[in-house]
Short mmCIF file of C-alpha atoms and ligand atoms in Angstrom, two decimals:
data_model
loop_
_atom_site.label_atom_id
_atom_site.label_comp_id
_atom_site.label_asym_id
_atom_site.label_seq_id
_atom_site.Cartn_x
_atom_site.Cartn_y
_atom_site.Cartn_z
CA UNK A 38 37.69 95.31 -44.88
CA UNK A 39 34.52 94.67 -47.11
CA UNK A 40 31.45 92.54 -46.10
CA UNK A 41 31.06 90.45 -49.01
CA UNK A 42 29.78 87.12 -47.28
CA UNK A 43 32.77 84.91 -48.24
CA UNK A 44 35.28 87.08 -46.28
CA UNK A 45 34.53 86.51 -42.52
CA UNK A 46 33.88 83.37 -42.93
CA UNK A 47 36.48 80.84 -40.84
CA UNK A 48 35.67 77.79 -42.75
CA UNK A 49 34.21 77.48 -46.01
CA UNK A 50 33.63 74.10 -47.95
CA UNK A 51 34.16 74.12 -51.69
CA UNK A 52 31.78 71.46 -53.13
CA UNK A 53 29.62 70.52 -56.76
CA UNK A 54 29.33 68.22 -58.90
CA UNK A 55 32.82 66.10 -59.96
CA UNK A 56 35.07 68.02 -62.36
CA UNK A 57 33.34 71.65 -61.77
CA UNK A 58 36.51 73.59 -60.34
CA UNK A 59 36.13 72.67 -56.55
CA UNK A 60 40.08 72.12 -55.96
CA UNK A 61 41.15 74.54 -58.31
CA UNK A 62 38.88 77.45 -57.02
CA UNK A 63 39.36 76.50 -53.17
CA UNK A 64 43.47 76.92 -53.76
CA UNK A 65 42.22 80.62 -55.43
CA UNK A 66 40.24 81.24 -52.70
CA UNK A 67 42.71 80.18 -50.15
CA UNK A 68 45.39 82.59 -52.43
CA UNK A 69 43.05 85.45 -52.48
CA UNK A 70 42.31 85.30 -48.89
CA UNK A 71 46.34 85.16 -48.12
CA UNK A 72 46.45 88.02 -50.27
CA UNK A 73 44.53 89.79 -47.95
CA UNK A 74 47.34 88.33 -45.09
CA UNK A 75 45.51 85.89 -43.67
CA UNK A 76 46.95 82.29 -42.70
CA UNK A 77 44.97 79.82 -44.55
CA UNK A 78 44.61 75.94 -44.98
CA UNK A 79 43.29 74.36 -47.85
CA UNK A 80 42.45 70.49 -46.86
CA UNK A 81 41.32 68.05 -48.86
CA UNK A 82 38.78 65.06 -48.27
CA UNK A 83 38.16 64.06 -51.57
CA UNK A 84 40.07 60.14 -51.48
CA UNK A 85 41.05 61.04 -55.20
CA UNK A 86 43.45 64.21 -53.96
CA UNK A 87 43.73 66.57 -56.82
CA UNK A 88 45.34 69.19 -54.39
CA UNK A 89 49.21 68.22 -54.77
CA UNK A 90 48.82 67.76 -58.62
CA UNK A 91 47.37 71.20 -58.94
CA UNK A 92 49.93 72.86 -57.15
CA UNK A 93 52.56 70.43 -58.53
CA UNK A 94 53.41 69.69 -54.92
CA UNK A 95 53.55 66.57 -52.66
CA UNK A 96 51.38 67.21 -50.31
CA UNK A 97 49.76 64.08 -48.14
CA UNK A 98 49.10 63.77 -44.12
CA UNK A 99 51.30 66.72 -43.20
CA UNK A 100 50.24 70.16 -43.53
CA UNK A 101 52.51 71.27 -46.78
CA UNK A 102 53.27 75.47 -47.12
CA UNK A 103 52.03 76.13 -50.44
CA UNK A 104 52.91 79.57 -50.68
CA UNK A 105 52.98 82.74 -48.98
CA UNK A 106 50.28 81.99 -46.03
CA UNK A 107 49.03 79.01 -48.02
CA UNK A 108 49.02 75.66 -46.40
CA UNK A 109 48.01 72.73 -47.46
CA UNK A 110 46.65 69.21 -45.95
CA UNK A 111 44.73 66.02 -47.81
CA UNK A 112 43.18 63.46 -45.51
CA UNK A 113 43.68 59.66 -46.90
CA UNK A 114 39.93 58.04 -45.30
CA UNK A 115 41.52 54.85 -45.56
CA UNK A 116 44.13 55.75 -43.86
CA UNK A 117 42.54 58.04 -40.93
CA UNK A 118 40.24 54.74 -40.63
CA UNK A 119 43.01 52.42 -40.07
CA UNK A 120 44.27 54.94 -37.74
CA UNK A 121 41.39 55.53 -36.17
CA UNK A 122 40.15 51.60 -35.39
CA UNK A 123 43.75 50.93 -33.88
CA UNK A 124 43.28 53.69 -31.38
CA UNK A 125 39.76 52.50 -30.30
CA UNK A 126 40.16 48.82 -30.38
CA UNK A 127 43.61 49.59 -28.58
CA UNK A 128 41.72 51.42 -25.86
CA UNK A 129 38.61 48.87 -25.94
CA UNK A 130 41.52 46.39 -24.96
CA UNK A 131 43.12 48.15 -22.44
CA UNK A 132 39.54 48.04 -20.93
CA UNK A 133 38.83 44.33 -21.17
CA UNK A 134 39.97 41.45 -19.37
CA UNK A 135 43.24 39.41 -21.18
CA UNK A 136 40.73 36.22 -22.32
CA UNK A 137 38.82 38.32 -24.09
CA UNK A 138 41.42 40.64 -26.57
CA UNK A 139 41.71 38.11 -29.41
CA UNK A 140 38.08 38.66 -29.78
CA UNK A 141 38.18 42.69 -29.41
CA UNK A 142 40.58 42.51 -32.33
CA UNK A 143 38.76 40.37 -34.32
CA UNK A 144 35.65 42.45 -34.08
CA UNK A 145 37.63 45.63 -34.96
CA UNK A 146 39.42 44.08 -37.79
CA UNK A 147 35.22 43.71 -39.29
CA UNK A 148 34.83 47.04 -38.22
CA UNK A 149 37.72 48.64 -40.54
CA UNK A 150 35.03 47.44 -43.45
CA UNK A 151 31.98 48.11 -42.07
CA UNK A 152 30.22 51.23 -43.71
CA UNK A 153 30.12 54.46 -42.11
CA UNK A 154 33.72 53.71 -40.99
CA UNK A 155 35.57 55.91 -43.27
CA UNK A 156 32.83 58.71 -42.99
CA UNK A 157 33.23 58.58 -38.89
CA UNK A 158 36.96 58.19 -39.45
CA UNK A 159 37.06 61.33 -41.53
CA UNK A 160 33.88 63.56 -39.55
CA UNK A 161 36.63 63.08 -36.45
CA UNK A 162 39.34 64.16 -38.48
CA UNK A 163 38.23 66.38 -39.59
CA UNK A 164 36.56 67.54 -36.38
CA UNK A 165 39.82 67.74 -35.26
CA UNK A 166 41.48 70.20 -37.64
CA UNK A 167 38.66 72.17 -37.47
CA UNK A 168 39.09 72.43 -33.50
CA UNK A 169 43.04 72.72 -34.08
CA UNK A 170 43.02 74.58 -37.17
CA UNK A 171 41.67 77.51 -35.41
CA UNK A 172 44.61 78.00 -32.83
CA UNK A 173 46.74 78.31 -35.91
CA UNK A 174 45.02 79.38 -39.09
CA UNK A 175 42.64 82.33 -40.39
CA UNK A 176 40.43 80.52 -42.49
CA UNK A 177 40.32 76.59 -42.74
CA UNK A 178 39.14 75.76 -46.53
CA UNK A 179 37.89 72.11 -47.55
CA UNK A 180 37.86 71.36 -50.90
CA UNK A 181 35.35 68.20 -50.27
CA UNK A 182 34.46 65.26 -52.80
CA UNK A 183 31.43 65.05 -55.45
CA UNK A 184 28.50 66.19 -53.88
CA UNK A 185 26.30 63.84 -52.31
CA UNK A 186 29.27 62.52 -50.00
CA UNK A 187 29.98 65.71 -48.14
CA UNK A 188 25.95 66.31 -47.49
CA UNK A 189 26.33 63.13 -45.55
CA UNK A 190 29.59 64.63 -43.91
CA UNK A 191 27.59 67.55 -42.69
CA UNK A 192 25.00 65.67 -40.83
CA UNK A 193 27.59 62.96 -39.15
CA UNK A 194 28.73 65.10 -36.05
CA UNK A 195 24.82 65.39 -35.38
CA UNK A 196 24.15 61.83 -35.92
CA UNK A 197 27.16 60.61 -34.34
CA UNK A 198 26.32 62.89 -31.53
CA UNK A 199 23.16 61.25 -30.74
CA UNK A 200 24.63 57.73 -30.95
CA UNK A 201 26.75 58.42 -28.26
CA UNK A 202 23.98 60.16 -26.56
CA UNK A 203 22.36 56.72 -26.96
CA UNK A 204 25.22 55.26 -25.58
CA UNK A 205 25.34 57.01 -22.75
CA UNK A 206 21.65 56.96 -21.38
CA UNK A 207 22.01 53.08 -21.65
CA UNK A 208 25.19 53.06 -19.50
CA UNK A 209 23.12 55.53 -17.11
CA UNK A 210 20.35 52.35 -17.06
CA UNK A 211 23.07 49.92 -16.45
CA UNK A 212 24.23 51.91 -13.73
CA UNK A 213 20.72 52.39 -12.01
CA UNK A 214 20.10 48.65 -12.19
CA UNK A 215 23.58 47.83 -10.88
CA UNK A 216 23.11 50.26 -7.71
CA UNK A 217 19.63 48.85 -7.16
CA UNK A 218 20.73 45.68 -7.22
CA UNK A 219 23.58 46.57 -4.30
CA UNK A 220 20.84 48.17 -2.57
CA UNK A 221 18.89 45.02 -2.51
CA UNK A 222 21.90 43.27 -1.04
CA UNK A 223 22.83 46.02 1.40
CA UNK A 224 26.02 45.70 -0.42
CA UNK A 225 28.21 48.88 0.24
CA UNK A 226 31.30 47.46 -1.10
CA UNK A 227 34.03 50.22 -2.49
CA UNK A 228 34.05 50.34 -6.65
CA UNK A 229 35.58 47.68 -8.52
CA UNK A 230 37.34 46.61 -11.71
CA UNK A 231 34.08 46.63 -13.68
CA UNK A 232 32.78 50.18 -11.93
CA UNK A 233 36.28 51.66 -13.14
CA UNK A 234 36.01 50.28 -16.14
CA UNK A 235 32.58 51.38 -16.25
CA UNK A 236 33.52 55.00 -15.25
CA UNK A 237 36.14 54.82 -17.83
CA UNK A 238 33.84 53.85 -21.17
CA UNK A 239 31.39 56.80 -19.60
CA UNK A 240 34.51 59.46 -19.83
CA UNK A 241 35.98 58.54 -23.53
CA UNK A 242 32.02 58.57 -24.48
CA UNK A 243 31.56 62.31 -22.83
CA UNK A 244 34.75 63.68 -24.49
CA UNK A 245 33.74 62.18 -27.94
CA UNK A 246 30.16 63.91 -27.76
CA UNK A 247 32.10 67.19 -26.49
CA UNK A 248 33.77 66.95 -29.77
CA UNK A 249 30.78 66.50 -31.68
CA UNK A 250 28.74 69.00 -30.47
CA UNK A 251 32.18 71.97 -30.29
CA UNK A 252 32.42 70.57 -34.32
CA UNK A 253 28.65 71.15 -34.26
CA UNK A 254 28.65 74.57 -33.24
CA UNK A 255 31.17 75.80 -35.59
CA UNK A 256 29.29 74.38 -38.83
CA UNK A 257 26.14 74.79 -37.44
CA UNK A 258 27.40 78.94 -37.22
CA UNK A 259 26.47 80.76 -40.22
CA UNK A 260 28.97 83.30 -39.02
CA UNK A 261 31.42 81.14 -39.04
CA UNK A 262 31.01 78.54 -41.98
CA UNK A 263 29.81 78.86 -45.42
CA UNK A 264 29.25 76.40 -48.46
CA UNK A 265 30.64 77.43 -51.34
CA UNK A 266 28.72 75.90 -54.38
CA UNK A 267 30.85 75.28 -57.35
CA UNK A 268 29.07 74.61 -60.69
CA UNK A 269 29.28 75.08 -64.48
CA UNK A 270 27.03 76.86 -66.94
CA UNK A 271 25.65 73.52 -68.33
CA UNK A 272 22.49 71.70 -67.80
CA UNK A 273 23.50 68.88 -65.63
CA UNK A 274 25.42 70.82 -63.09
CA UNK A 275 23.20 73.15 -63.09
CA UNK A 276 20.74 71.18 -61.85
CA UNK A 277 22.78 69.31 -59.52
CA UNK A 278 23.96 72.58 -57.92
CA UNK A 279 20.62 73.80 -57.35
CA UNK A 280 19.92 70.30 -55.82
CA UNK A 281 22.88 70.94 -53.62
CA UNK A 282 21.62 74.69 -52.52
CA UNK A 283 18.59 72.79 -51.48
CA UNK A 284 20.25 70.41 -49.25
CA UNK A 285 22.33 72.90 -48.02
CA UNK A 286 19.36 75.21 -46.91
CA UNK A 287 17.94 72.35 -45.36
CA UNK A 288 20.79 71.73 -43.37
CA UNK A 289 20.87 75.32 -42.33
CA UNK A 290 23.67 76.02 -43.90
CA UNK A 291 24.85 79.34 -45.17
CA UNK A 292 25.93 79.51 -48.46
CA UNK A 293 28.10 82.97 -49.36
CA UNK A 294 27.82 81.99 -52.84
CA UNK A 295 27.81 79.77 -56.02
CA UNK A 296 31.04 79.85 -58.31
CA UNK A 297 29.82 79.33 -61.91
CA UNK A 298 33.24 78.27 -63.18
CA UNK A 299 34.49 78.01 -66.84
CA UNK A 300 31.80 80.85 -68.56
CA UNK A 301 32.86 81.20 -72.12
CA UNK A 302 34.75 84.35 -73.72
CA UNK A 303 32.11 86.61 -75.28
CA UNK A 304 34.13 85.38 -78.47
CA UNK A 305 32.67 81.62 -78.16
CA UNK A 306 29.91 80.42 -80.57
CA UNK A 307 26.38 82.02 -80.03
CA UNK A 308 24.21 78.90 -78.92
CA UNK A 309 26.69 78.25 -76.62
CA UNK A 310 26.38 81.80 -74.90
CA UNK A 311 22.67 81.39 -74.98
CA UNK A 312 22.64 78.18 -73.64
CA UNK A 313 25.28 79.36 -70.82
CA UNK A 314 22.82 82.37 -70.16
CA UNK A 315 19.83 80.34 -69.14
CA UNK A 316 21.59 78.53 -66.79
CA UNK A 317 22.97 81.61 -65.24
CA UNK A 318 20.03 82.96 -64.79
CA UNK A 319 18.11 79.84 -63.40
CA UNK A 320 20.70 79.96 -61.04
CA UNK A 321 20.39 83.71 -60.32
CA UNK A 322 16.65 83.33 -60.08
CA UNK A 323 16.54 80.81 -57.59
CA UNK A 324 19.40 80.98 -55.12
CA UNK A 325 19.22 83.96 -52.42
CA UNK A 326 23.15 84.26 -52.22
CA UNK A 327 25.70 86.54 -55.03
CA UNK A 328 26.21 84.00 -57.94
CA UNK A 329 29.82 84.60 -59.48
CA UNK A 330 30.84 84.11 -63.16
CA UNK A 331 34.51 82.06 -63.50
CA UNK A 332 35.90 82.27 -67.10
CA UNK A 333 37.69 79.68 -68.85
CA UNK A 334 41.06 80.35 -68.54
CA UNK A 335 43.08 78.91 -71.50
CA UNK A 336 46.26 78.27 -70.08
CA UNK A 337 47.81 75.36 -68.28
CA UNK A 338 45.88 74.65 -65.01
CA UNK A 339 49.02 73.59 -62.37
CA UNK A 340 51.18 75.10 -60.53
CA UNK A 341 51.73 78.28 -58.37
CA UNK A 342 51.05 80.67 -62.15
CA UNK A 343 47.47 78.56 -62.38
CA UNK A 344 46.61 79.35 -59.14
CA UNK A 345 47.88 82.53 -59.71
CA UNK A 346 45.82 82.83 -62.41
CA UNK A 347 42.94 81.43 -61.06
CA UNK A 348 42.90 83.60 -57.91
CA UNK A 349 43.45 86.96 -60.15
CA UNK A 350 40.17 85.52 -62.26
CA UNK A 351 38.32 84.98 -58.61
CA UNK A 352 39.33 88.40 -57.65
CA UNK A 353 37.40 90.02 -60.72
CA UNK A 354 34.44 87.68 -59.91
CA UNK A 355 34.14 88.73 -56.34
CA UNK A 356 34.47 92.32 -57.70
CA UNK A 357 37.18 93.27 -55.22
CA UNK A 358 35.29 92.56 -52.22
N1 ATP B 786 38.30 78.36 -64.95
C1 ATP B 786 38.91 77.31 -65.52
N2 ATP B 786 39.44 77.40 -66.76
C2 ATP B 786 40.03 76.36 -67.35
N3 ATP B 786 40.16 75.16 -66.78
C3 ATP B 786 39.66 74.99 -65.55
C4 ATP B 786 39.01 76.05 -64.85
N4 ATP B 786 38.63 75.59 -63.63
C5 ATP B 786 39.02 74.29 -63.58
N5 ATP B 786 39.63 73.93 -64.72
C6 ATP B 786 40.14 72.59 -65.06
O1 ATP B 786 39.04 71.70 -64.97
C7 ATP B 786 39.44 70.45 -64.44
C8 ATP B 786 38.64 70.16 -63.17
O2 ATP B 786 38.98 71.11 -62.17
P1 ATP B 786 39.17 70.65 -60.65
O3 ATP B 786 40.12 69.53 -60.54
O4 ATP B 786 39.45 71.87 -59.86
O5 ATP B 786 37.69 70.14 -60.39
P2 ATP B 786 37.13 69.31 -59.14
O6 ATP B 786 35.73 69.75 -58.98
O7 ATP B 786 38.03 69.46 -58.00
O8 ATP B 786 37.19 67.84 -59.72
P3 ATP B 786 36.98 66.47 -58.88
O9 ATP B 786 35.52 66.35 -58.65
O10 ATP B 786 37.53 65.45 -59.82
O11 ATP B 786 37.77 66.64 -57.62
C9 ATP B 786 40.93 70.56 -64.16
O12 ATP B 786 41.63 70.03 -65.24
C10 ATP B 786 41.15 72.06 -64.06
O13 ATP B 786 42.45 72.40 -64.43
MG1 MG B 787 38.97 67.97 -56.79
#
């Protein structure tokens, strides 16, 4: 087995600018790796799901065999959000008194459009797979949104670690003034409602932060996870893809490379080739990871013969490794 950075990687994110390839070369990736026998998931968080279109298959909550050791998954935010509120406000319920549920579901019905709902909805879900997915698969590929969304996606387990952190040290007050309090009144009485209920809050907040910081771990692990920027040879992207690399480094993330998708046949007018030549090497100049060119294909660009296609092209890119 070669060593080319891409290849022992267990989950890599396929992300760029909108329209640059992301879908179409994380279902060649996911091809070329099952090529190689591995069982591989391609999942989707981009809310516009190009996935099942490209592969001309319905493909939605489930997790959809695409081909030969090819599965495929797309997350609906909306959806995981609905999903998601109902199971907390139903166990914020089962917590609180009767008198007060009418007002626990009012507040969560707010909270279903309150931002950062959808982005916590989907960090958990996909925390989840990622914890899941590696029981089961090889390789767990996301093929994410436009850029600046999945940035933010990076940095939620982190954040949303620390809220709960937050959480919990004031819950670890409460509990120091509440047993003070008892001292004061020599009170020794055994726990009630409101300590169970107390003790209760303090165990779904642990196992939420467990999550975080397990889905931490694995992104955080340049062994484990790369960030594979897609881009084209045009100005715009370019930039925005070195942007990206940027963000990316800052995050600590590794990236195993940067797909320059859709380079012109040596055939195509000269300025064009020049102009797709200075990008390339901008590119090459100022990113520390291989940079790949993509060609155009001209063909039609769904079903299994594109991705066919488009894993064969990938293939020559990554120069058999
Ligand atoms: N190498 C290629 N040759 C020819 N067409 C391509 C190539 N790569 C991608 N395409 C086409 O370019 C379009 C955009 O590709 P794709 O849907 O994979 O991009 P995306 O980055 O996922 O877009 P979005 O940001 O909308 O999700 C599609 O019509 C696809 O078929
Ligand atoms: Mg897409």
């Amino acid at each position: 087995m070669s060593t080319a950075p891409w290849h022992d990687r267990r989950i890599l994110f396929f992300g760029g600018k909108g329209g640059v390839g992301k879908t179409t070369l994380a279902s060649a990736m996911a091809m070329a790796k099952a090529r190689q026998g591995e069982r591989v998931l391609v999942v989707s968080t981009d809310p516009a799901h190009n996935l099942g279109h490209l592969w001309d298959e319905t493909v939605g909550a489930g997790q959809v065999p695409l081909t030969n050791g090819v599965w495929g998954t797309e997350l609906d935010p909306t959806q995981i959000a609905r999903e998601h509120v109902r199971a907390v406000s139903r166990t914020v319920r089962g917590l609180m008194p009767e008198h007060l549920h009418k007002r626990v579901d009012d507040y969560f019905a707010l909270t279903l459009e309150a931002p950062g709902t959808h982005e916590s909805a989907l960090v958990d879900a996909m925390g989840r797979l990622v914890l899941e997915g590696f029981e089961e698969y090889d390789t767990l590929v996301f093929d994410t949104a436009p850029t600046g969304h999945t940035t933010r996606l990076l940095e939620m387990p982190r954040l949303m670690q620390m809220w709960t952190d937050g959480l919990l040290a004031s819950r670890d007050r409460a509990d120091r003034f509440s047993d003070a309090i008892r001292g004061l009144d020599g009170d020794r009485r055994a726990p009630d409602a409101v300590d169970v209920r107390n003790s209760r809050i303090r165990h779904l907040l642990e196992e939420r932060r467990t999550r975080f910081i397990q889905v931490q771990e694995i992104l955080g692990d340049p062994v484990l996870t790369g960030f594979m920027v897609v881009t084209l040879p045009e100005r715009l992207p370019t930039l925005e893809s070195l942007a990206l690399h940027e963000q990316l480094c800052a995050l600590g993330m590794g990236v195993p490379a940067v797909l320059i998708n859709r380079c012109s046949a040596p055939d195509a007018p000269q300025w064009r080739i020049d102009e797709e030549a200075r990008n390339i090497e901008e590119i090459t100049a100022r990113v520390d990871a291989p940079v790949l060119q993509i060609p155009v294909l001209e063909r039609p660009m769904t079903g299994l013969d594109a991705v066919t296609a488009m894993a064969d092209a990938l293939q020559t890119a990554m120069g058999g490794r």
